[in-house]
Coordinates of C-alpha atoms and ligand atoms in Angstrom, one line a residue:
M1 CA -55.1 118.9 137.5
D2 CA -57.2 117.3 134.9
V3 CA -58.6 119.9 132.5
T4 CA -61.1 117.6 130.8
N5 CA -62.5 116.6 134.2
N6 CA -62.7 120.3 135.3
L7 CA -64.4 121.2 132.1
S8 CA -67.1 118.5 132.4
Q9 CA -67.8 119.6 136.0
I10 CA -68.1 123.2 134.9
N11 CA -70.4 122.2 132.0
H12 CA -72.6 120.3 134.4
T13 CA -72.8 123.2 136.8
M14 CA -73.6 125.6 133.9
K15 CA -76.3 123.3 132.6
Q16 CA -78.0 123.4 135.9
A17 CA -77.7 127.1 136.2
C18 CA -79.2 127.4 132.7
E19 CA -82.1 125.2 133.7
R20 CA -82.8 127.2 136.8
S21 CA -83.0 130.4 134.8
N22 CA -84.7 129.1 131.7
R23 CA -81.7 129.7 129.5
E24 CA -80.1 127.7 126.6
R25 CA -76.7 126.3 127.5
T26 CA -75.5 127.2 124.0
D27 CA -76.0 130.9 124.8
V28 CA -73.2 130.8 127.3
N29 CA -69.5 130.6 126.2
I30 CA -66.6 129.6 128.5
I31 CA -63.4 131.6 128.2
A32 CA -60.5 129.6 129.7
V33 CA -58.3 132.2 131.4
T34 CA -54.8 130.9 131.0
K35 CA -52.9 133.8 132.5
Y36 CA -51.4 131.6 135.3
V37 CA -50.5 128.6 133.2
S38 CA -48.2 127.4 130.5
I39 CA -48.7 126.9 126.8
N40 CA -49.0 123.2 127.3
R41 CA -51.8 123.6 129.8
T42 CA -53.5 125.9 127.3
L43 CA -53.2 123.4 124.5
E44 CA -54.6 120.8 126.9
A45 CA -57.6 123.0 127.4
I46 CA -58.2 123.3 123.7
E47 CA -57.8 119.6 123.3
A48 CA -60.5 119.2 126.0
G49 CA -62.9 121.3 124.0
V50 CA -62.3 124.9 125.0
T51 CA -62.8 127.3 122.1
H52 CA -62.1 130.7 123.8
I53 CA -58.8 131.6 125.5
G54 CA -58.4 134.7 127.8
E55 CA -55.2 136.5 128.7
N56 CA -54.7 139.7 130.6
R57 CA -51.0 140.6 130.0
L58 CA -49.2 141.3 126.8
E59 CA -46.4 138.7 127.2
G60 CA -48.7 135.8 128.0
A61 CA -51.2 137.1 125.3
L62 CA -48.6 136.9 122.5
E63 CA -47.1 133.7 123.7
K64 CA -50.4 131.9 123.8
W65 CA -51.5 133.3 120.5
E66 CA -48.3 132.2 118.8
A67 CA -48.8 128.7 120.1
C68 CA -52.5 128.3 119.7
Q69 CA -53.7 130.6 116.9
N70 CA -56.4 129.3 114.7
Q71 CA -57.4 126.8 117.4
A72 CA -59.5 129.1 119.5
A73 CA -60.8 132.7 119.7
F74 CA -58.6 135.0 121.7
H75 CA -59.9 137.4 124.3
F76 CA -57.8 140.2 125.9
I77 CA -59.4 140.4 129.3
G78 CA -57.2 142.9 131.2
T79 CA -56.6 146.5 131.1
L80 CA -54.7 147.3 127.9
Q81 CA -52.2 150.2 127.9
S82 CA -52.6 152.2 124.7
K83 CA -49.0 151.8 123.8
K84 CA -49.5 148.0 123.7
V85 CA -52.5 148.0 121.4
K86 CA -50.4 147.7 118.2
H87 CA -49.0 144.3 119.4
V88 CA -52.4 142.6 119.8
I89 CA -54.9 144.4 117.7
D90 CA -54.5 142.2 114.7
K91 CA -54.3 139.0 116.7
Y92 CA -57.0 139.2 119.4
D93 CA -60.6 138.7 118.6
Y94 CA -62.2 140.4 121.6
F95 CA -61.2 143.1 124.0
H96 CA -63.0 143.1 127.3
S97 CA -61.8 146.2 129.0
L98 CA -62.6 149.2 126.9
D99 CA -62.9 152.0 129.5
R100 CA -61.5 155.2 128.0
L101 CA -61.7 157.2 124.7
S102 CA -57.9 157.4 124.5
L103 CA -57.8 153.6 124.1
A104 CA -60.6 153.7 121.5
K105 CA -58.6 156.3 119.6
E106 CA -55.5 154.1 119.6
M107 CA -57.4 151.1 118.5
Q108 CA -59.0 153.0 115.7
K109 CA -55.5 154.2 114.6
R110 CA -54.0 150.7 114.7
C111 CA -56.9 148.7 113.3
P112 CA -56.1 146.7 110.2
E113 CA -58.0 147.9 107.2
G114 CA -61.6 146.6 107.1
K115 CA -61.5 144.9 110.5
K116 CA -64.1 145.6 113.2
I117 CA -62.7 145.4 116.8
K118 CA -65.1 143.6 119.1
C119 CA -65.1 145.3 122.4
F120 CA -66.8 145.0 125.8
V121 CA -67.1 148.2 127.7
Q122 CA -66.0 147.6 131.3
V123 CA -68.3 148.9 134.0
N124 CA -67.4 149.2 137.7
V125 CA -70.8 148.2 139.1
S126 CA -69.6 147.8 142.6
G127 CA -68.1 151.3 142.7
E128 CA -65.0 150.0 144.6
D129 CA -62.0 152.2 144.1
S130 CA -59.8 149.2 143.4
K131 CA -61.8 148.2 140.3
E132 CA -61.3 149.3 136.8
G133 CA -64.1 150.5 134.5
L134 CA -66.5 153.2 134.0
S135 CA -69.1 154.3 136.5
E136 CA -72.7 153.6 135.7
E137 CA -73.3 157.3 135.3
E138 CA -70.6 157.6 132.6
L139 CA -71.6 154.6 130.6
I140 CA -74.2 155.8 128.2
D141 CA -72.3 159.0 127.1
F142 CA -69.2 156.9 126.7
V143 CA -70.9 154.4 124.4
V144 CA -72.5 157.1 122.4
S145 CA -69.1 158.8 121.9
L146 CA -67.6 155.6 120.5
K147 CA -69.5 156.1 117.3
N148 CA -66.7 158.4 116.4
Y149 CA -64.4 155.4 116.1
P150 CA -66.0 153.3 113.4
A151 CA -63.6 150.4 113.8
I152 CA -65.0 149.7 117.2
E153 CA -68.0 147.5 117.7
V154 CA -69.4 147.4 121.2
V155 CA -70.5 143.8 121.5
G156 CA -71.4 143.9 125.2
L157 CA -70.5 144.9 128.8
M158 CA -68.0 143.4 131.1
T159 CA -67.6 143.6 134.9
M160 CA -65.7 142.1 137.8
A161 CA -67.8 141.5 140.8
P162 CA -66.3 142.2 144.2
F163 CA -64.7 139.1 145.8
V164 CA -67.1 137.9 148.5
E165 CA -67.2 134.7 150.6
D166 CA -70.7 133.8 149.5
P167 CA -71.0 134.0 145.7
E168 CA -74.7 134.6 146.2
N169 CA -73.8 138.2 147.2
T170 CA -72.5 138.9 143.8
R171 CA -76.0 138.6 142.3
P172 CA -77.0 142.2 142.6
F173 CA -73.9 143.3 140.6
F174 CA -74.6 140.9 137.8
Q175 CA -78.2 142.0 137.7
R176 CA -77.1 145.6 137.5
L177 CA -74.8 144.9 134.6
R178 CA -77.6 143.1 132.8
Y179 CA -79.9 146.1 133.3
L180 CA -77.2 148.4 131.9
R181 CA -76.6 146.1 129.0
D182 CA -80.4 146.2 128.2
E183 CA -80.3 149.9 128.4
V184 CA -77.5 150.3 125.9
R185 CA -78.8 147.6 123.6
D186 CA -82.2 149.1 123.5
K187 CA -80.8 152.3 122.1
N188 CA -80.3 150.4 118.8
M189 CA -77.0 152.2 118.0
S190 CA -75.5 150.5 114.9
H191 CA -72.0 150.6 116.5
A192 CA -73.2 149.1 119.7
P193 CA -75.4 146.0 119.3
C194 CA -74.4 145.2 122.9
E195 CA -75.9 141.8 123.2
H196 CA -73.3 140.2 125.4
L197 CA -72.5 140.1 129.1
S198 CA -68.9 139.1 130.1
M199 CA -69.2 138.3 133.8
G200 CA -68.5 135.5 136.2
M201 CA -65.2 133.9 137.3
S202 CA -64.3 130.7 139.1
N203 CA -66.1 131.5 142.3
D204 CA -69.2 133.1 141.0
Y205 CA -69.9 131.9 137.4
S206 CA -73.0 129.9 138.2
I207 CA -74.7 133.1 139.7
A208 CA -73.5 135.0 136.6
V209 CA -75.0 132.4 134.3
E210 CA -78.3 132.6 136.2
E211 CA -78.2 136.4 135.7
G212 CA -77.6 136.3 132.0
A213 CA -73.8 136.0 131.4
T214 CA -73.0 135.0 127.7
F215 CA -69.3 134.8 128.4
V216 CA -67.9 133.5 131.7
R217 CA -64.1 133.9 132.3
I218 CA -62.8 130.9 134.3
G219 CA -59.2 130.4 135.3
T220 CA -58.5 128.6 138.5
Q221 CA -61.4 126.1 138.4
L222 CA -60.7 125.1 134.8
V223 CA -57.0 125.2 134.1
G224 CA -55.6 125.9 137.6
N225 CA -53.7 128.9 138.9
R226 CA -50.2 127.5 138.8
E227 CA -48.3 124.4 137.7
Ligands
LIG1 C1 -57.8 136.2 136.2 C2 -59.1 136.7 135.7 C3 -60.2 135.9 135.6 C4 -60.2 134.5 136.1 O1 -60.1 134.4 137.5 P1 -60.3 133.0 138.2 O2 -60.8 133.4 139.6 O3 -59.0 132.3 138.3 O4 -61.3 132.2 137.5 C5 -61.4 136.4 135.0 N1 -61.4 137.7 134.6 C6 -60.3 138.5 134.6 C7 -60.5 139.9 134.1 C8 -59.2 138.1 135.2 O5 -58.1 138.9 135.2

C-alpha cells in the first residue's frame, strides 16, 4: 500500500474524467476516507498531499482529528446520531449526512457562537430501502425548513449510489443528484447556496466526476481498507 502512488493514479484518472467532461480539475476535491485505517496511514495521506479527511464514526472521527487537526479539513461523512453532535460540532468542518430536522435542531443548539455549520443534505436517489437520506420528493421542503436553523449552511447535496458491478450504471443516479442540486441552488436561498455535489467512491468516482462531483469520497483505492 503506497498512498502517494495511489493518489497520483487517482489524480490521473480524475484529470482524464475532467477532460472528457470539460471541467477544471481544481473544481473537484478528494476526501480521503480513513475510516478503515490507522492514524499513521492518515498522516501518510496528508503527507502525500491529501487536504480533506473523511470519517463516519465518532470514535475514529475524534481520534483522527486529535492527531491531524490543522493539517486537513475534516468531513463527517456518516449518519450522525443527535446525541453525538456535541462531540464533533466544534471540530469537524463539513457534515455530509444531514437528513432530518431533529439533527438540524441539535446542531443549532450545540453550534459554537458565530460558527456556520457547512452541511450536505443526503438524498437517497436510488430509493433503495437500505440507503439513508431524504427522498427526492421531500428534498425541497426540507431545505426550505432549514432556514429556521440559522447556524446551518447547506453547501450541497450528497448521495451514495447503489453498488453495481459496472460503475457506468451509477451514472443516472449522479445525474439525478446534479439535477436536484441545480434545482435547490437556483432557488437562491441565502442559507442554501448549494453549490457542491458530494458523490463518487472508490469504484465509481470517475463517473461521478464526469457528472459534476465537487467532492469525491475515496477510501479503499486511496488509503486501503485495512492494514
Ligand atoms: C466508506 C465510505 C466511503 C468510501 O468508500 P470506498 O469504497 O472505500 O472508497 C465513501 N462515503 C461514505 C459515506 C462511506 O461511508
